[in-house]
Amino acid sequence: MSPKTANVRDDDPRVRAWNDRPARRGDYVVYWCQAARRAVDNPALELAVARANELDLPVVVYEALRPDYPFASDRFHAFSLACARDSALALEGRGIAHGFFLPRTATEARGVAAKVFARAALVVSDEHPSFVFPTQNARAAARCACAYLTVDDLAIVPLARLPAHEVAARTLRPKLARLLDEHLAPVTEIEPRRRAEIDWPFEPQDLARADLEGAVAACDVDHAVRPIADRPGGARAAEARLRDFLARQGRHYAEARDDVLADQTSGLSPYLHFGAISARRCAIAAREALAEAARAPFLEQLIVRRALAFNHAAREVRHAAWEGVPAWARATLEAHAADARPEAAGVEALERAESRDPVWDAAQRQLLERGRIHNVMRMYWGKRLLVLLPEPRLAFDFARRAMDRYALDGRDPNTYAGVGWCFGLHDQPFPERPVFGKVRPMGLGALKKRFDVDAYVRSVRQPSLLE
Ligand SMILES: Cc1cc2nc3c(=O)[nH]c(=O)nc-3n(C[C@H](O)[C@H](O)[C@H](O)COP(=O)(O)OP(=O)(O)OC[C@H]3O[C@@H](n4cnc5c(N)ncnc54)[C@H](O)[C@@H]3O)c2cc1C
């Protein structure tokens, strides 16, 4: 039976204490919003409110967007700012102070979080196994004079309940099936008892009135990677996309998900990546809106594949690196590193989408200009790099960096599991062949069985056909 609420209980496996300090006297309880950029349906925020009420203190939300995280660009800054604007509106409605800090330079950013935490009785933040978050949490917890907790609302079933490093979806699926129902519930909002006017140690942005485009332009980030106009950030856009998908394409997902031209998948991955919506919320809504046969293939991706990626990130510290690819796959690819690759091109040419393979170039152009590639094309794009670059490790590094730099949903456990899959992760050995060794190959033939590849290439040249 499903629980009534996903709010965090005492001794909850979703909560991690990062230091052994108790809550102490302070001016407030802080929720430091890092990975889950939303103020609705957020169990970490509600834990902070509940603890603040117990301590008879106000709760405050601190959110920052530094310019010096890896691959910071207009694309990701614009999306994050739109998320923060939605959070500001939701928090204002609840009378919770929201301090949003937008430093333009790394120097401006230094030391500010520590000042916010110095006055806190307790800090609550977001659990996350990847990208900058493990380091940020460890550093903040070490420097905090008070207790520092994180809440895991990532892959529905808490990562702590999946302690083994799973080798494939087939080993994880039955474990998730046993644990899932315990965690499928919405979060209940708790009324804060005390309210606070905060004197923030920085100039907070008035997000409701700010010129967000101008604010991004003033930040020291990569301005060459442009925002994606048809993927606005924020919890409201996430909810609208979820509802639209469930009402229109959801019931055709099983038949249409591999048809790159039809482009019928949910498009939720950027919202899930920035935490504008939770996988939990999407799964609950899909259960309510779709019949069993229609929702099962969608939930397989949203729950099983996603949890597999997060499990890999949580259990393999090198998950974003070549060393995170299984040893058998690295060994076979390296054994074939000297195989002839007549189509090989340079890294710079590939980055500009100039490989001389029009299908690969079309996918790369979508990544550069639209910040996304359909799942089927991502598989072809990643596998093809083994042929287009002279060495497997170079191919892995190119794939990872390109996804991180350009994909709106990049810098995510799904990025590293998806890229890793192209090189043998979560897969099994296949009959040995040139270049790929025993790693599953994928060529143009596999795409042609699924959709009209020439029409795809044409549609990328005229993006309006893909709308
Ligand atoms: C080389 C490569 C790179 C990838 N990089 C990313 C990435 O940077 N970020 C990212 O979120 N996904 C990545 N994926 C996985 C997958 O391609 C995307 O999640 C999916 O295309 C997102 O589109 P959607 O939201 O419309 O998915 P839908 O088909 O609507 O699925 C719903 C959700 O399920 C999850 N999901 C779907 N497919 C997968 C999968 N194969 N593995 C894990 N979770 C999945 C995602 O959270 C997705 O939003 C990558 C796959 C490959 C092969």
Coordinates of C-alpha atoms and ligand atoms in Angstrom, one line a residue:
M1 CA 0.0 0.0 0.0
S2 CA 1.3 3.5 -0.8
P3 CA 2.0 5.8 2.1
K4 CA -0.1 9.0 2.5
T5 CA 2.9 11.3 2.4
A6 CA 6.5 11.4 1.3
N7 CA 7.5 13.7 4.2
V8 CA 10.7 12.5 5.9
R9 CA 10.2 10.5 9.1
D10 CA 12.6 9.9 12.0
D11 CA 15.4 7.5 11.1
D12 CA 14.3 7.8 7.5
P13 CA 16.8 6.1 5.0
R14 CA 16.5 9.2 2.8
V15 CA 18.2 11.4 5.5
R16 CA 22.0 11.5 5.8
A17 CA 23.7 13.2 8.7
W18 CA 27.0 14.5 7.4
N19 CA 28.6 15.4 10.7
D20 CA 28.0 14.4 14.3
R21 CA 27.0 17.9 15.6
P22 CA 23.6 18.5 17.1
A23 CA 21.2 21.3 16.2
R24 CA 22.3 24.2 18.3
R25 CA 21.1 27.7 19.2
G26 CA 20.8 29.8 16.1
D27 CA 18.7 32.4 14.3
Y28 CA 17.0 30.0 11.9
V29 CA 17.0 26.6 10.2
V30 CA 18.3 26.8 6.6
Y31 CA 17.2 24.8 3.6
W32 CA 20.1 25.1 1.2
C33 CA 18.5 24.4 -2.2
Q34 CA 21.2 22.9 -4.4
A35 CA 20.1 20.0 -6.6
A36 CA 16.3 20.2 -6.2
R37 CA 15.5 23.6 -7.6
R38 CA 11.9 23.7 -6.6
A39 CA 9.9 24.8 -3.5
V40 CA 6.9 22.5 -4.1
D41 CA 6.7 18.8 -3.3
N42 CA 10.2 19.0 -1.8
P43 CA 10.8 16.7 1.3
A44 CA 14.1 18.4 2.2
L45 CA 12.3 21.8 2.4
E46 CA 9.5 20.3 4.5
L47 CA 12.0 18.6 6.8
A48 CA 13.6 22.1 7.4
V49 CA 10.2 23.6 8.1
A50 CA 9.3 20.7 10.5
R51 CA 12.7 21.0 12.4
A52 CA 12.4 24.8 12.5
N53 CA 8.9 24.4 14.1
E54 CA 10.3 22.0 16.7
L55 CA 13.1 24.5 17.5
D56 CA 10.6 27.4 17.5
L57 CA 12.7 29.1 14.8
P58 CA 12.0 30.5 11.4
V59 CA 13.0 28.5 8.3
V60 CA 14.9 30.3 5.5
V61 CA 15.8 29.1 2.0
Y62 CA 19.2 29.9 0.7
E63 CA 19.8 29.3 -3.0
A64 CA 22.8 30.4 -5.1
L65 CA 23.9 30.1 -8.7
R66 CA 27.7 30.4 -8.9
P67 CA 29.4 31.1 -12.2
D68 CA 32.2 28.6 -11.6
Y69 CA 30.6 25.2 -11.6
P70 CA 31.9 23.0 -14.5
F71 CA 30.3 24.0 -17.9
A72 CA 28.4 26.9 -16.5
S73 CA 26.8 28.7 -19.4
D74 CA 23.8 30.9 -20.5
R75 CA 21.9 27.7 -21.2
F76 CA 22.1 26.3 -17.7
H77 CA 22.0 29.7 -15.9
A78 CA 18.8 30.7 -17.7
F79 CA 17.1 27.4 -16.8
S80 CA 18.2 27.5 -13.2
L81 CA 17.1 31.2 -12.8
A82 CA 13.7 30.3 -14.1
C83 CA 13.5 27.5 -11.5
A84 CA 14.6 29.9 -8.8
R85 CA 11.9 32.4 -9.9
D86 CA 9.2 29.8 -9.5
S87 CA 10.6 28.9 -6.0
A88 CA 10.6 32.5 -5.0
L89 CA 7.0 32.9 -5.9
A90 CA 6.0 29.7 -4.1
L91 CA 7.9 30.6 -1.0
E92 CA 6.6 34.1 -0.9
G93 CA 3.1 32.6 -0.8
R94 CA 4.1 30.6 2.2
G95 CA 5.8 33.4 4.0
I96 CA 9.2 31.7 3.9
A97 CA 12.3 33.9 3.3
H98 CA 14.1 33.0 0.1
G99 CA 17.6 34.5 -0.4
F100 CA 18.8 34.0 -4.0
F101 CA 22.4 34.8 -4.5
L102 CA 23.7 35.4 -8.1
P103 CA 27.4 36.1 -7.9
R104 CA 28.8 37.3 -11.2
T105 CA 32.3 36.1 -10.5
A106 CA 33.9 33.2 -8.5
T107 CA 35.6 35.8 -6.3
E108 CA 32.2 37.4 -5.4
A109 CA 30.9 33.9 -4.5
R110 CA 33.6 33.0 -2.1
G111 CA 32.6 32.5 1.6
V112 CA 29.0 33.6 1.3
A113 CA 27.4 30.2 2.1
A114 CA 29.6 29.9 5.2
K115 CA 28.2 33.3 6.4
V116 CA 24.6 32.1 5.9
F117 CA 25.3 28.8 7.8
A118 CA 27.2 30.6 10.6
R119 CA 23.9 31.8 12.1
A120 CA 22.0 28.5 11.5
A121 CA 20.8 26.1 14.2
L122 CA 20.6 23.4 11.5
V123 CA 21.3 23.1 7.8
V124 CA 19.2 20.8 5.5
S125 CA 20.2 20.3 1.9
D126 CA 19.8 17.9 -1.1
E127 CA 21.5 14.5 -1.3
H128 CA 23.1 13.9 -4.7
P129 CA 25.8 11.4 -5.7
S130 CA 27.2 13.2 -8.7
F131 CA 28.7 16.4 -10.3
V132 CA 29.7 19.1 -7.7
F133 CA 27.2 18.0 -5.0
P134 CA 29.1 15.4 -3.0
T135 CA 32.1 17.8 -2.6
Q136 CA 29.8 20.7 -1.8
N137 CA 28.0 18.7 0.8
A138 CA 31.1 17.3 2.4
R139 CA 32.8 20.8 2.5
A140 CA 29.7 22.6 3.9
A141 CA 29.2 19.9 6.6
A142 CA 32.8 20.0 7.7
R143 CA 32.7 23.8 8.1
C144 CA 29.3 24.1 9.6
A145 CA 29.1 24.5 13.4
C146 CA 25.7 22.9 13.5
A147 CA 24.1 19.6 12.3
Y148 CA 24.1 19.2 8.5
L149 CA 21.5 16.9 6.9
T150 CA 20.7 15.9 3.4
V151 CA 17.5 14.4 2.0
D152 CA 17.5 11.9 -0.9
D153 CA 14.5 12.5 -3.2
L154 CA 16.3 11.4 -6.4
A155 CA 15.3 8.0 -7.8
I156 CA 12.1 7.4 -5.7
V157 CA 13.6 4.4 -3.8
P158 CA 16.3 5.9 -1.5
L159 CA 19.8 5.1 -2.7
A160 CA 20.7 3.9 0.8
R161 CA 18.1 1.1 0.3
L162 CA 20.1 -0.2 -2.7
P163 CA 23.5 -0.9 -1.2
A164 CA 24.8 -3.2 -4.0
H165 CA 26.4 -1.8 -7.1
E166 CA 24.0 -3.2 -9.7
V167 CA 25.4 -4.7 -12.9
A168 CA 22.2 -4.3 -15.0
A169 CA 18.6 -3.4 -15.0
R170 CA 17.6 -7.1 -14.5
T171 CA 19.3 -7.3 -11.1
L172 CA 17.8 -4.0 -9.9
R173 CA 14.2 -4.3 -11.2
P174 CA 13.0 -6.9 -8.6
K175 CA 14.5 -4.9 -5.7
L176 CA 12.8 -1.7 -6.9
A177 CA 9.5 -3.6 -7.3
R178 CA 9.6 -4.7 -3.7
L179 CA 10.4 -1.2 -2.3
L180 CA 8.6 1.2 -4.7
D181 CA 5.1 1.5 -3.2
E182 CA 6.6 2.6 0.2
H183 CA 7.8 5.7 -1.5
L184 CA 5.1 6.8 -4.0
A185 CA 3.3 9.6 -2.3
P186 CA 3.2 13.4 -2.5
V187 CA 4.8 15.6 0.1
T188 CA 2.6 17.4 2.5
E189 CA 3.3 21.1 3.1
I190 CA 3.9 22.1 6.7
E191 CA 2.9 25.5 7.9
P192 CA 6.0 27.4 9.3
R193 CA 5.2 28.7 12.8
R194 CA 7.7 31.6 12.8
R195 CA 8.5 34.0 10.0
A196 CA 11.7 35.9 9.5
E197 CA 13.0 39.0 7.8
I198 CA 16.6 38.1 7.0
D199 CA 19.5 40.4 6.6
W200 CA 21.3 38.2 4.0
P201 CA 25.1 38.5 3.8
F202 CA 24.8 39.3 0.0
E203 CA 22.5 41.4 -2.2
P204 CA 19.5 39.1 -2.8
Q205 CA 18.0 39.1 -6.3
D206 CA 14.4 40.2 -6.6
L207 CA 13.6 37.4 -9.0
A208 CA 9.9 38.4 -9.6
R209 CA 11.1 41.7 -11.1
A210 CA 14.7 40.9 -12.3
D211 CA 15.6 41.0 -16.0
L212 CA 16.8 37.3 -16.0
E213 CA 18.4 37.6 -19.4
G214 CA 20.4 40.6 -18.4
A215 CA 21.4 38.9 -15.1
V216 CA 22.8 35.9 -17.0
A217 CA 24.6 38.2 -19.5
A218 CA 26.4 39.8 -16.5
C219 CA 27.7 36.5 -15.2
D220 CA 31.1 35.1 -16.0
V221 CA 29.9 32.0 -17.7
D222 CA 30.2 30.5 -21.2
H223 CA 28.0 32.8 -23.3
A224 CA 28.5 30.7 -26.5
V225 CA 26.2 28.0 -25.2
R226 CA 22.8 29.7 -25.7
P227 CA 19.6 29.1 -23.7
I228 CA 16.9 26.8 -25.3
A229 CA 13.8 28.9 -25.9
D230 CA 11.3 26.0 -26.1
R231 CA 12.5 24.5 -22.8
P232 CA 11.9 27.2 -20.2
G233 CA 13.0 26.2 -16.7
G234 CA 10.9 26.0 -13.5
A235 CA 8.5 23.9 -11.5
R236 CA 5.5 25.3 -13.4
A237 CA 6.9 24.5 -16.8
A238 CA 7.8 21.0 -15.5
E239 CA 4.3 20.4 -14.2
A240 CA 2.8 21.6 -17.5
R241 CA 5.1 19.4 -19.5
L242 CA 4.2 16.4 -17.4
R243 CA 0.5 17.0 -17.7
D244 CA 0.7 17.6 -21.5
F245 CA 2.7 14.4 -22.0
L246 CA 0.3 12.3 -20.0
A247 CA -2.7 13.8 -21.7
R248 CA -1.4 13.6 -25.3
Q249 CA 1.6 11.3 -26.0
G250 CA 1.7 9.1 -22.8
R251 CA -0.6 6.4 -24.1
H252 CA 1.4 6.0 -27.3
Y253 CA 4.7 5.9 -25.5
A254 CA 5.3 2.2 -26.0
E255 CA 4.9 2.3 -29.8
A256 CA 6.3 5.7 -30.4
R257 CA 9.2 6.1 -28.0
D258 CA 11.8 4.8 -30.5
D259 CA 10.5 6.9 -33.4
V260 CA 13.0 9.8 -33.5
L261 CA 10.9 11.7 -36.0
A262 CA 7.7 11.5 -34.0
D263 CA 9.5 12.8 -30.9
Q264 CA 6.9 11.5 -28.6
T265 CA 8.8 11.0 -25.3
S266 CA 8.1 13.2 -22.3
G267 CA 10.9 15.7 -22.6
L268 CA 11.1 15.7 -18.8
S269 CA 14.8 15.0 -18.4
P270 CA 16.0 18.6 -18.0
Y271 CA 13.3 19.2 -15.4
L272 CA 14.3 16.1 -13.5
H273 CA 18.0 17.0 -13.8
F274 CA 17.5 20.4 -12.3
G275 CA 15.1 19.1 -9.7
A276 CA 12.2 21.3 -11.0
I277 CA 10.1 18.2 -10.6
S278 CA 10.7 14.8 -8.9
A279 CA 10.6 11.4 -10.4
R280 CA 8.3 10.5 -7.6
R281 CA 5.7 13.1 -8.8
C282 CA 6.0 12.0 -12.4
A283 CA 5.5 8.3 -11.4
I284 CA 2.5 9.1 -9.3
A285 CA 0.9 11.2 -12.1
A286 CA 1.6 8.5 -14.7
R287 CA 0.0 5.9 -12.4
E288 CA -3.1 8.0 -12.1
A289 CA -3.4 9.1 -15.8
L290 CA -2.3 6.0 -17.8
A291 CA -3.6 2.5 -18.0
E292 CA -1.2 -0.2 -16.9
A293 CA 0.0 -1.3 -20.4
A294 CA 0.7 2.3 -21.4
R295 CA 2.5 3.4 -18.3
A296 CA 4.7 0.3 -17.8
P297 CA 7.2 1.2 -20.5
F298 CA 7.4 4.8 -19.4
L299 CA 7.9 3.8 -15.7
E300 CA 10.6 1.3 -16.8
Q301 CA 12.6 4.3 -18.0
L302 CA 11.6 6.8 -15.3
I303 CA 12.1 4.3 -12.4
V304 CA 14.3 1.4 -13.4
R305 CA 16.8 3.0 -15.8
R306 CA 17.0 6.2 -13.8
A307 CA 17.6 4.3 -10.5
L308 CA 20.2 2.2 -12.3
A309 CA 22.1 5.3 -13.3
F310 CA 21.9 6.8 -9.8
N311 CA 22.9 3.5 -8.2
H312 CA 26.0 3.5 -10.4
A313 CA 26.8 7.1 -9.4
A314 CA 26.3 6.3 -5.7
R315 CA 28.4 3.1 -5.7
E316 CA 31.2 4.0 -8.1
V317 CA 33.1 7.2 -7.3
R318 CA 34.7 7.3 -10.8
H319 CA 31.3 7.0 -12.5
A320 CA 31.8 10.0 -14.7
A321 CA 35.3 8.8 -15.9
W322 CA 36.6 6.2 -18.3
E323 CA 37.6 4.1 -15.2
G324 CA 33.8 3.9 -14.3
V325 CA 33.3 1.7 -17.4
P326 CA 33.5 -2.0 -16.5
A327 CA 37.0 -3.6 -16.7
W328 CA 36.0 -6.2 -19.4
A329 CA 34.7 -3.5 -21.7
R330 CA 37.7 -1.2 -21.3
A331 CA 40.0 -4.1 -21.9
T332 CA 38.3 -5.3 -25.1
L333 CA 38.0 -1.7 -26.4
E334 CA 41.7 -1.0 -25.7
A335 CA 42.7 -4.3 -27.3
H336 CA 41.0 -2.9 -30.5
A337 CA 42.4 0.6 -30.2
A338 CA 44.8 0.1 -33.1
D339 CA 42.1 -1.2 -35.5
A340 CA 41.8 0.7 -38.7
R341 CA 39.4 3.7 -38.4
P342 CA 39.3 5.2 -41.9
E343 CA 36.5 7.6 -41.0
A344 CA 38.3 9.1 -38.0
A345 CA 38.1 12.8 -37.6
G346 CA 39.6 15.4 -35.2
V347 CA 37.9 16.4 -31.9
E348 CA 37.4 20.0 -33.1
A349 CA 35.7 19.0 -36.4
L350 CA 33.4 16.6 -34.4
E351 CA 32.5 19.3 -32.0
R352 CA 31.5 21.6 -34.9
A353 CA 29.3 18.7 -36.3
E354 CA 31.7 18.1 -39.2
S355 CA 32.4 14.4 -39.2
R356 CA 31.3 13.6 -42.8
D357 CA 28.6 11.2 -41.4
P358 CA 25.5 13.3 -42.0
V359 CA 23.4 11.3 -39.5
W360 CA 26.0 11.8 -36.7
D361 CA 26.4 15.4 -37.6
A362 CA 22.6 15.9 -37.4
A363 CA 22.6 14.5 -33.8
Q364 CA 25.6 16.7 -32.9
R365 CA 23.8 19.8 -34.3
Q366 CA 20.7 19.0 -32.3
L367 CA 22.9 18.8 -29.2
L368 CA 24.7 22.1 -29.9
E369 CA 21.6 24.1 -30.9
R370 CA 18.7 22.5 -29.1
G371 CA 20.5 21.0 -26.0
R372 CA 19.0 17.6 -26.6
I373 CA 19.1 14.5 -28.7
H374 CA 16.5 11.7 -28.8
N375 CA 17.5 8.6 -26.8
V376 CA 17.8 6.5 -29.9
M377 CA 20.1 9.1 -31.6
R378 CA 22.1 9.4 -28.4
M379 CA 22.9 5.7 -28.6
Y380 CA 24.0 6.0 -32.2
W381 CA 25.9 9.2 -31.5
G382 CA 27.8 7.7 -28.6
K383 CA 28.6 4.3 -30.2
R384 CA 29.7 6.0 -33.5
L385 CA 32.3 8.0 -31.6
L386 CA 34.3 4.7 -31.3
V387 CA 34.6 4.8 -35.1
L388 CA 35.0 8.6 -35.5
L389 CA 37.8 9.1 -33.0
P390 CA 41.1 7.2 -33.0
E391 CA 41.0 5.8 -29.4
P392 CA 38.2 4.5 -27.2
R393 CA 39.2 6.7 -24.2
L394 CA 39.2 9.8 -26.4
A395 CA 35.7 8.8 -27.6
F396 CA 34.5 8.4 -24.0
D397 CA 35.9 11.8 -23.0
F398 CA 34.4 13.5 -26.0
A399 CA 31.0 12.0 -25.3
R400 CA 31.0 12.9 -21.7
R401 CA 32.3 16.4 -22.2
A402 CA 29.9 17.2 -25.1
M403 CA 26.9 16.0 -23.1
D404 CA 28.0 17.9 -20.0
R405 CA 28.7 21.1 -22.0
Y406 CA 25.6 21.2 -24.3
A407 CA 22.8 18.9 -23.0
L408 CA 20.2 20.7 -20.9
D409 CA 19.9 17.4 -19.0
G410 CA 23.7 16.8 -18.8
R411 CA 26.0 16.7 -15.8
D412 CA 23.7 14.0 -14.4
P413 CA 24.0 10.4 -13.3
N414 CA 21.9 9.6 -16.4
T415 CA 24.6 11.3 -18.5
Y416 CA 27.4 9.1 -17.2
A417 CA 25.3 5.9 -17.3
G418 CA 24.1 6.7 -20.9
V419 CA 27.6 7.5 -22.1
G420 CA 29.0 4.5 -20.2
W421 CA 26.4 2.2 -21.8
C422 CA 27.7 3.1 -25.2
F423 CA 31.1 1.7 -24.0
G424 CA 29.7 -1.4 -22.3
L425 CA 28.3 -0.3 -18.9
H426 CA 25.2 -2.2 -17.7
D427 CA 25.5 -4.5 -20.8
Q428 CA 27.0 -7.8 -21.6
P429 CA 29.7 -9.0 -24.0
F430 CA 28.8 -9.5 -27.7
P431 CA 30.6 -11.5 -30.4
E432 CA 34.0 -9.8 -31.0
R433 CA 34.4 -7.5 -34.0
P434 CA 36.8 -4.8 -35.2
V435 CA 36.9 -1.5 -33.3
F436 CA 34.0 -2.4 -30.8
G437 CA 35.7 -5.6 -29.6
K438 CA 33.1 -7.4 -27.4
V439 CA 31.0 -4.2 -26.8
R440 CA 27.6 -4.1 -28.4
P441 CA 27.9 -2.4 -31.8
M442 CA 25.3 -0.1 -33.3
G443 CA 25.2 1.1 -36.8
L444 CA 23.0 2.9 -39.3
G445 CA 21.0 -0.3 -40.0
A446 CA 19.6 -0.3 -36.4
L447 CA 18.3 3.3 -37.0
K448 CA 16.8 2.6 -40.4
K449 CA 14.7 -0.2 -38.9
R450 CA 13.1 2.4 -36.6
F451 CA 12.6 5.5 -38.6
D452 CA 13.3 7.4 -41.8
V453 CA 16.9 8.4 -41.3
D454 CA 17.1 10.8 -44.3
A455 CA 14.0 12.6 -43.1
Y456 CA 15.6 13.0 -39.7
V457 CA 18.7 14.6 -41.3
R458 CA 16.5 16.9 -43.3
S459 CA 14.4 17.8 -40.3
V460 CA 17.5 18.9 -38.3
R461 CA 18.5 21.2 -41.2
Q462 CA 14.9 22.7 -40.9
P463 CA 14.2 22.4 -37.2
S464 CA 10.6 23.5 -37.6
L465 CA 9.7 20.1 -39.0
L466 CA 10.6 18.6 -35.6
E467 CA 8.3 20.8 -33.6
Ligands
LIG1 C1 24.9 8.6 -24.8 C2 23.7 8.8 -23.9 C3 23.7 10.0 -23.2 C4 22.7 10.3 -22.3 N1 22.7 11.4 -21.6 C5 21.7 11.7 -20.7 C6 21.7 12.9 -20.0 O1 22.6 13.7 -20.0 N2 20.7 13.1 -19.1 C7 19.6 12.3 -19.1 O2 18.6 12.6 -18.3 N3 19.5 11.2 -19.8 C8 20.5 10.8 -20.6 N4 20.5 9.7 -21.4 C9 19.3 8.8 -21.2 C10 18.1 9.1 -22.1 O3 18.6 9.3 -23.4 C11 17.4 10.3 -21.7 O4 17.0 10.2 -20.3 C12 16.0 10.6 -22.5 O5 16.3 10.6 -23.8 C13 15.4 11.9 -22.0 O6 14.3 12.2 -22.8 P1 12.8 12.2 -22.1 O7 12.8 12.9 -20.9 O8 11.9 12.5 -23.2 O9 12.7 10.6 -21.8 P2 11.4 9.7 -21.6 O10 11.6 8.6 -22.6 O11 10.2 10.4 -21.6 O12 11.7 9.0 -20.2 C14 11.3 9.6 -19.0 C15 12.5 9.8 -18.0 O13 13.0 8.5 -17.8 C16 14.4 8.6 -17.6 N5 15.1 7.8 -18.7 C17 14.7 7.6 -19.9 N6 15.6 6.8 -20.6 C18 16.6 6.6 -19.7 C19 17.8 5.9 -19.8 N7 18.2 5.2 -20.9 N8 18.7 5.9 -18.7 C20 18.3 6.5 -17.6 N9 17.1 7.2 -17.4 C21 16.3 7.2 -18.5 C22 14.8 10.1 -17.8 O14 14.8 10.6 -16.5 C23 13.6 10.6 -18.6 O15 13.4 11.9 -18.5 C24 21.6 9.4 -22.2 C25 21.6 8.2 -23.0 C26 22.6 8.0 -23.9 C27 22.6 6.7 -24.7

